[in-house]
XYZ file of C-alpha atoms in Angstrom:
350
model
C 108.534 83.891 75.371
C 106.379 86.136 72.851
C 106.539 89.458 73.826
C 104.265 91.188 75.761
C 101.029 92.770 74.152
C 100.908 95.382 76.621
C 102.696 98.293 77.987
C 102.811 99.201 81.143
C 102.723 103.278 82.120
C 105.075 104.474 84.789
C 106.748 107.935 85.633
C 103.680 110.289 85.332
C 102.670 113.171 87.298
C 99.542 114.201 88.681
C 97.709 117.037 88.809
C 93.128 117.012 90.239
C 87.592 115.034 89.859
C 86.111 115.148 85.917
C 84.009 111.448 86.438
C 79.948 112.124 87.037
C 78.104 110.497 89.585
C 75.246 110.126 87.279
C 75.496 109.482 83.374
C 72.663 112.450 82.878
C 75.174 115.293 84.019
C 76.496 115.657 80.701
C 75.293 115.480 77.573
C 75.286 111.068 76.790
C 76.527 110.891 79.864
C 80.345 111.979 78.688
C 82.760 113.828 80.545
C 84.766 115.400 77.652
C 82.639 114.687 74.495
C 85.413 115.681 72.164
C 87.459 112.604 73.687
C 84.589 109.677 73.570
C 83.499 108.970 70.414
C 81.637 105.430 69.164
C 84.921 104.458 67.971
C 85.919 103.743 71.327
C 82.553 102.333 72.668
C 83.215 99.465 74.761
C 87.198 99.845 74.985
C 87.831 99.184 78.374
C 90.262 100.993 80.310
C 91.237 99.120 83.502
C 92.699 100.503 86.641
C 94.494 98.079 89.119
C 95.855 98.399 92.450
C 98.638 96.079 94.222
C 98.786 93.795 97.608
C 100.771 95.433 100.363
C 104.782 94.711 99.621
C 104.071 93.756 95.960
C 105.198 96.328 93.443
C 102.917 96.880 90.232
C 105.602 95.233 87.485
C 104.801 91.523 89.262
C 101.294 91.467 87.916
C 102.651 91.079 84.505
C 101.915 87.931 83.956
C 98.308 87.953 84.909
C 97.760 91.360 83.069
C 99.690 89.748 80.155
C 97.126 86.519 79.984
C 93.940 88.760 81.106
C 94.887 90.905 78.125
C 94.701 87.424 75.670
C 91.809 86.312 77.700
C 89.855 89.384 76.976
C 90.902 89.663 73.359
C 89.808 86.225 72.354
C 86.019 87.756 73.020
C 86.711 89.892 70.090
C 86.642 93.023 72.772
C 89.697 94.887 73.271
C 91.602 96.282 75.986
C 92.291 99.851 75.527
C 94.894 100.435 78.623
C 95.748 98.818 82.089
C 96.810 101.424 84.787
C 98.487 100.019 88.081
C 99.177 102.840 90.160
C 101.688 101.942 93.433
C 101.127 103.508 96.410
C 102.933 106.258 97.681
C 105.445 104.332 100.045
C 105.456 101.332 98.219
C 107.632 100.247 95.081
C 108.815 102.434 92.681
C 106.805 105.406 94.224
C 108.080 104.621 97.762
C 111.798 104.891 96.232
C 110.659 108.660 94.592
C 109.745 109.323 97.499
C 111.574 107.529 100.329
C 113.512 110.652 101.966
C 109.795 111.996 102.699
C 108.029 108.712 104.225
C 106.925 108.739 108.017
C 105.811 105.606 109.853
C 101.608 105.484 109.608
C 100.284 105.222 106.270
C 97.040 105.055 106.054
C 94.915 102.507 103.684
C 92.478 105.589 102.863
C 95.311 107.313 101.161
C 95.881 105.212 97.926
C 91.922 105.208 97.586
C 92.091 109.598 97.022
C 94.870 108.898 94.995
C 93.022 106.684 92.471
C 90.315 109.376 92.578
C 93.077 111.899 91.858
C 95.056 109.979 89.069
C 91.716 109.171 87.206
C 91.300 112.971 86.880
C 94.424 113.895 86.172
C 94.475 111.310 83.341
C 90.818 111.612 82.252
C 91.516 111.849 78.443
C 93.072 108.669 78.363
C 90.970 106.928 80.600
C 87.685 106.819 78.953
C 84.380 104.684 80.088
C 84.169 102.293 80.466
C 86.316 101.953 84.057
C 86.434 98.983 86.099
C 88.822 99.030 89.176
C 90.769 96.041 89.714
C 92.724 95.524 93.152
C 94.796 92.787 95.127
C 94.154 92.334 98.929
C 95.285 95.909 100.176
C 94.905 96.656 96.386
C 91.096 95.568 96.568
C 90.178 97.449 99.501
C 92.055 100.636 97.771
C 89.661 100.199 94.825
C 86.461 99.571 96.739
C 87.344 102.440 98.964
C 87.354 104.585 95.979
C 84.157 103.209 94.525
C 82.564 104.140 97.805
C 83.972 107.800 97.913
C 82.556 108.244 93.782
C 79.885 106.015 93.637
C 80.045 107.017 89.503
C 84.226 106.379 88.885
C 83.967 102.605 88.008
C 81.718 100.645 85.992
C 82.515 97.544 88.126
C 85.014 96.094 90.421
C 87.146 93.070 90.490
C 88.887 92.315 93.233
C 91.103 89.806 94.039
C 91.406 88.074 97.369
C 90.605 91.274 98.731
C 91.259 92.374 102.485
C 87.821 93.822 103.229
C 87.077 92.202 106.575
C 85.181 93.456 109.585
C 87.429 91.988 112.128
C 90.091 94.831 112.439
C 93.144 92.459 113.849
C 92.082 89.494 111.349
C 91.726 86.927 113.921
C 91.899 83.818 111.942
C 95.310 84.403 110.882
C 96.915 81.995 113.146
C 100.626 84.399 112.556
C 99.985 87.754 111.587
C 102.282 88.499 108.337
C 103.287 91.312 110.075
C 105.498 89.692 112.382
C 107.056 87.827 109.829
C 108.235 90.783 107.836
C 109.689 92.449 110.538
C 112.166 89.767 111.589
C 112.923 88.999 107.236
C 116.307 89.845 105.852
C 116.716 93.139 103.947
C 119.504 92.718 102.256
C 120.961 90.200 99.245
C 124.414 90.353 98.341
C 123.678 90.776 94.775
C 120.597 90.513 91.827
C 122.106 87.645 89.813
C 122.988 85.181 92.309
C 119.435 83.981 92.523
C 118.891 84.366 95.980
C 115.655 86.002 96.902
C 113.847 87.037 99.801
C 110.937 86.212 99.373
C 110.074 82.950 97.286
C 108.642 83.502 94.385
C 110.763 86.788 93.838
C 113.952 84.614 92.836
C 113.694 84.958 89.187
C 112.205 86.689 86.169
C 110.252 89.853 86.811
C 110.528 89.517 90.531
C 114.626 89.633 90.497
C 113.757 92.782 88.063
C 111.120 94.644 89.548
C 111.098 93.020 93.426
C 114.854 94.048 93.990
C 116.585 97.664 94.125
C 120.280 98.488 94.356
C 121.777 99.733 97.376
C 122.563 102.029 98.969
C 119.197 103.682 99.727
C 118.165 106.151 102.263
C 117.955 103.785 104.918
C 120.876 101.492 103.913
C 123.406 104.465 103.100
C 126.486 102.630 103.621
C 125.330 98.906 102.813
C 125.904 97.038 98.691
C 123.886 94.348 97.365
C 119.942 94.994 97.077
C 116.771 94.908 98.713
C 113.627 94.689 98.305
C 111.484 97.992 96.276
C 109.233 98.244 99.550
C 111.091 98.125 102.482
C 110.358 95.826 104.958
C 109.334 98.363 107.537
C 106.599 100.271 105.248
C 105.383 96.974 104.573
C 105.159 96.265 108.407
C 103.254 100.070 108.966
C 100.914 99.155 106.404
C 100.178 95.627 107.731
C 99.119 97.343 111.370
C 99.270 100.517 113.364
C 99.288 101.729 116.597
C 96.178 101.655 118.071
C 94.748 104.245 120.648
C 94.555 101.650 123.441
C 97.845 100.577 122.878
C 97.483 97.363 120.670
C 98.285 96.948 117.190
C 95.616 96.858 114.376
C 94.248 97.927 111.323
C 90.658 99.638 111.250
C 89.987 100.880 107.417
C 89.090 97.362 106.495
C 86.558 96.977 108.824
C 84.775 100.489 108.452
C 84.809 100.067 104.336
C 83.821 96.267 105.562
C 80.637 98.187 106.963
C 79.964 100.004 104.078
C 80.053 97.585 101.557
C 76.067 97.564 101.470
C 76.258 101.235 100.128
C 78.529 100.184 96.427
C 76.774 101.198 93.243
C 78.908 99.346 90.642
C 79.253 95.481 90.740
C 81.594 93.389 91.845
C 83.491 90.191 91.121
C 85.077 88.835 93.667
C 88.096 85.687 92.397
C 89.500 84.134 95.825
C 91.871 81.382 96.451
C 90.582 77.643 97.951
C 93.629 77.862 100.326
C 93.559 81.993 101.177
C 94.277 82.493 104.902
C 92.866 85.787 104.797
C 89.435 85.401 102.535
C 88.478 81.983 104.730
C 84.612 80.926 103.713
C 82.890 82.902 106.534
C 84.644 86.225 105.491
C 83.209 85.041 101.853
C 79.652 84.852 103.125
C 79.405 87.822 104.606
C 81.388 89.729 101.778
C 78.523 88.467 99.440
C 75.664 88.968 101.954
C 76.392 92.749 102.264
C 77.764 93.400 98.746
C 75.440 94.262 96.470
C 75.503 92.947 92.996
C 77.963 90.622 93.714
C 79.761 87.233 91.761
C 82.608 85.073 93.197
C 84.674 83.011 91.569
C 87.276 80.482 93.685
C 90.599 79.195 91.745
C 91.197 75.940 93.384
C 94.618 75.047 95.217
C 95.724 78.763 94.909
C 95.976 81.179 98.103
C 96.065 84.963 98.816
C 98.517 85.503 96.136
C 95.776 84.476 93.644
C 96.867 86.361 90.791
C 100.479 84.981 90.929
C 99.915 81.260 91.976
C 97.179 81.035 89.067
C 97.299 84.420 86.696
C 96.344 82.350 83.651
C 92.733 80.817 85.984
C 92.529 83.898 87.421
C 92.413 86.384 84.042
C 90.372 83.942 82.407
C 87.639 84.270 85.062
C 88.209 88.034 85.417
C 88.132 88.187 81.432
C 84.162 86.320 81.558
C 82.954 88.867 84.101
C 84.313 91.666 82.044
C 83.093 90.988 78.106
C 79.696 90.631 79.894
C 79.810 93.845 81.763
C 81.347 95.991 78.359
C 78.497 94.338 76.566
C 75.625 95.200 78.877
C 77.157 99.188 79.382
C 77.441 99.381 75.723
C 74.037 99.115 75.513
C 73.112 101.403 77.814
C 74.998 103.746 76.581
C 73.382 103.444 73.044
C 70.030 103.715 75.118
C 71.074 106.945 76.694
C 72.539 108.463 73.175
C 68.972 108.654 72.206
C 67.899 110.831 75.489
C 67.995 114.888 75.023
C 69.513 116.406 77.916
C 67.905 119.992 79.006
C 70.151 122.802 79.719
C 67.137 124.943 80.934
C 64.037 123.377 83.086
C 61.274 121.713 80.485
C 57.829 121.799 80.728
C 58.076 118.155 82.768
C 60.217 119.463 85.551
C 58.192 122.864 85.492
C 54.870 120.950 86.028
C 56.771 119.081 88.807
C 57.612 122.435 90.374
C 53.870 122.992 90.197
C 53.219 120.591 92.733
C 55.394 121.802 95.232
């Protein structure tokens, strides 16, 4: 295997927003003019957010052929960010001895918000958020909270749904985590628990050695999320007593109120984005494209990461292309510090 054209950023610390709503704020529209220069026009910086249980390092593969995908445009790729959340993966092990039992899916969202201005120099425009069923709702949550932070969004079998206890999930996954077994005896003896996370990046990334906080006296490994922050995240404790999860439903409602575009790539055989969830995702989405990978489910961008960059990679060289030219457009516009004899005649009218 060649090796990988990319390089993934981990172990960073954040500090606090620097992206405008509107590209007029600043002078062409820049939020630190002595970091954007035409250089780095049309660069695209990429920021991607993970399903629920699935650390950051198994998306890999699909950032590894979206990177080749994109590059064979003659565009380039400037950086990929994957942020995990708090309590999940390697951020959930930093921070394990702190966790409580109800996260909330609005928390990852602020920390997006906070991590792209804590990192603005290296994060220049343009930004498109990228995010993997809870991953996707993360991003779009974001996008609603700063309507400016991302050029566009691509999400990925995303769990945006108005139904708040997903229905048409014949067994909730839930359920199915709770009862799995946490421990393996050890890494190399190729026994997983969870599929796909038998070999390669998953025994690498998917795995951590015990003991842990919770597993103090226990050997072997388990899994980087534990089963039980996976099982908060899944649902909560409703206030009349029944288990569900409302933040997909209430960004669900808002969906009408996104500014940047959005590309949604979903699975033929996803359990969660069924074709009535994919109508009305597209009827109150604005600016909206969906793609559909055949035979693949709601692990999209593992079953298929090659199908799935290749269609994320289309959306994108069109999108860099069309905000490049804006941004020539607005290069040309003189921003006024003080009020001009337009806005003064406005004033006039008053």
């Amino acid at each position: 295997m060649s090796p990988r054209p990319i390089t993934i950023k981990i172990d960073a610390t954040l500090h606090a927003l620097n992206v405008k709503v509107c590209i007029s704020t600043t002078w062409w529209g820049l939020d630190a003019s002595d970091i954007l220069g035409k250089h780095i026009y049309c660069d695209l910086t990429l920021l991607f957010c993970h399903a629920n249980g699935f650390p950051k390092e198994l998306y890999e593969p699909f950032f590894t052929d979206l990177h080749s995908a994109y590059s064979a445009s003659g565009q380039r790729i400037r950086s990929i960010w994957a942020l995990d959340a708090a309590h999940q993966g390697a951020s959930g092990i930093l921070n394990e001895r702190h966790l409580g039992d109800e996260p909330s899916w609005n928390d990852l969202p602020r920390d997006v918000l906070h991590a792209v201005n804590t990192f603005a120099a290296q994060m220049p425009a343009p930004l498109v958020g990228v995010g993997h069923s809870f991953g996707g709702h993360a991003v779009v949550r974001a996008a609603l909270m700063h309507p400016g932070l991302f050029e566009a969004l691509v999400l990925l079998d995303p769990v945006v749904e108005e139904n708040e206890r997903f229905p048409h999930v014949a067994s909730h996954p839930a359920a199915a985590t709770a009862r799995r077994r946490d421990i393996c005896v050890w890494r190399s003896s190729g026994l997983g628990l969870d599929g796909w996370l038998t070999a390669g990046d998953g025994q690498k990334h998917g795995f951590r050695a015990l003991p842990t906080a919770i597993y103090p006296d226990a050997t072997g490994v388990t899994l980087a999320t534990t089963k039980h922050q996976e099982v908060y995240t899944f649902l909560r404790r409703m206030p009349d007593g029944t288990l569900g999860r409302p933040e997909p439903g209430v960004t669900f409602r808002a969906l009408k109120q996104l500014v940047p575009p959005v590309l949604y790539i979903v699975g033929s055989e996803s359990t969660v984005c069924i074709p009535e969830v994919n109508q009305r995702k597209m009827e109150n989405t604005p600016k909206a494209e969906m793609e559909m990978v055949e035979g693949a489910g709601h692990l999209v961008p593992m079953e298929a990461p090659g199908e799935t960059a290749a269609l994320a990679a289309r959306y994108l060289v069109r999108l860099v292309k069309r905000w490049g030219k804006g941004v020539e457009k607005d290069e040309g516009v003189v921003r006024e510090r003080v009020l001009g004899e337009e806005w003064l005649g406005l004033l006039a009218k008053l």
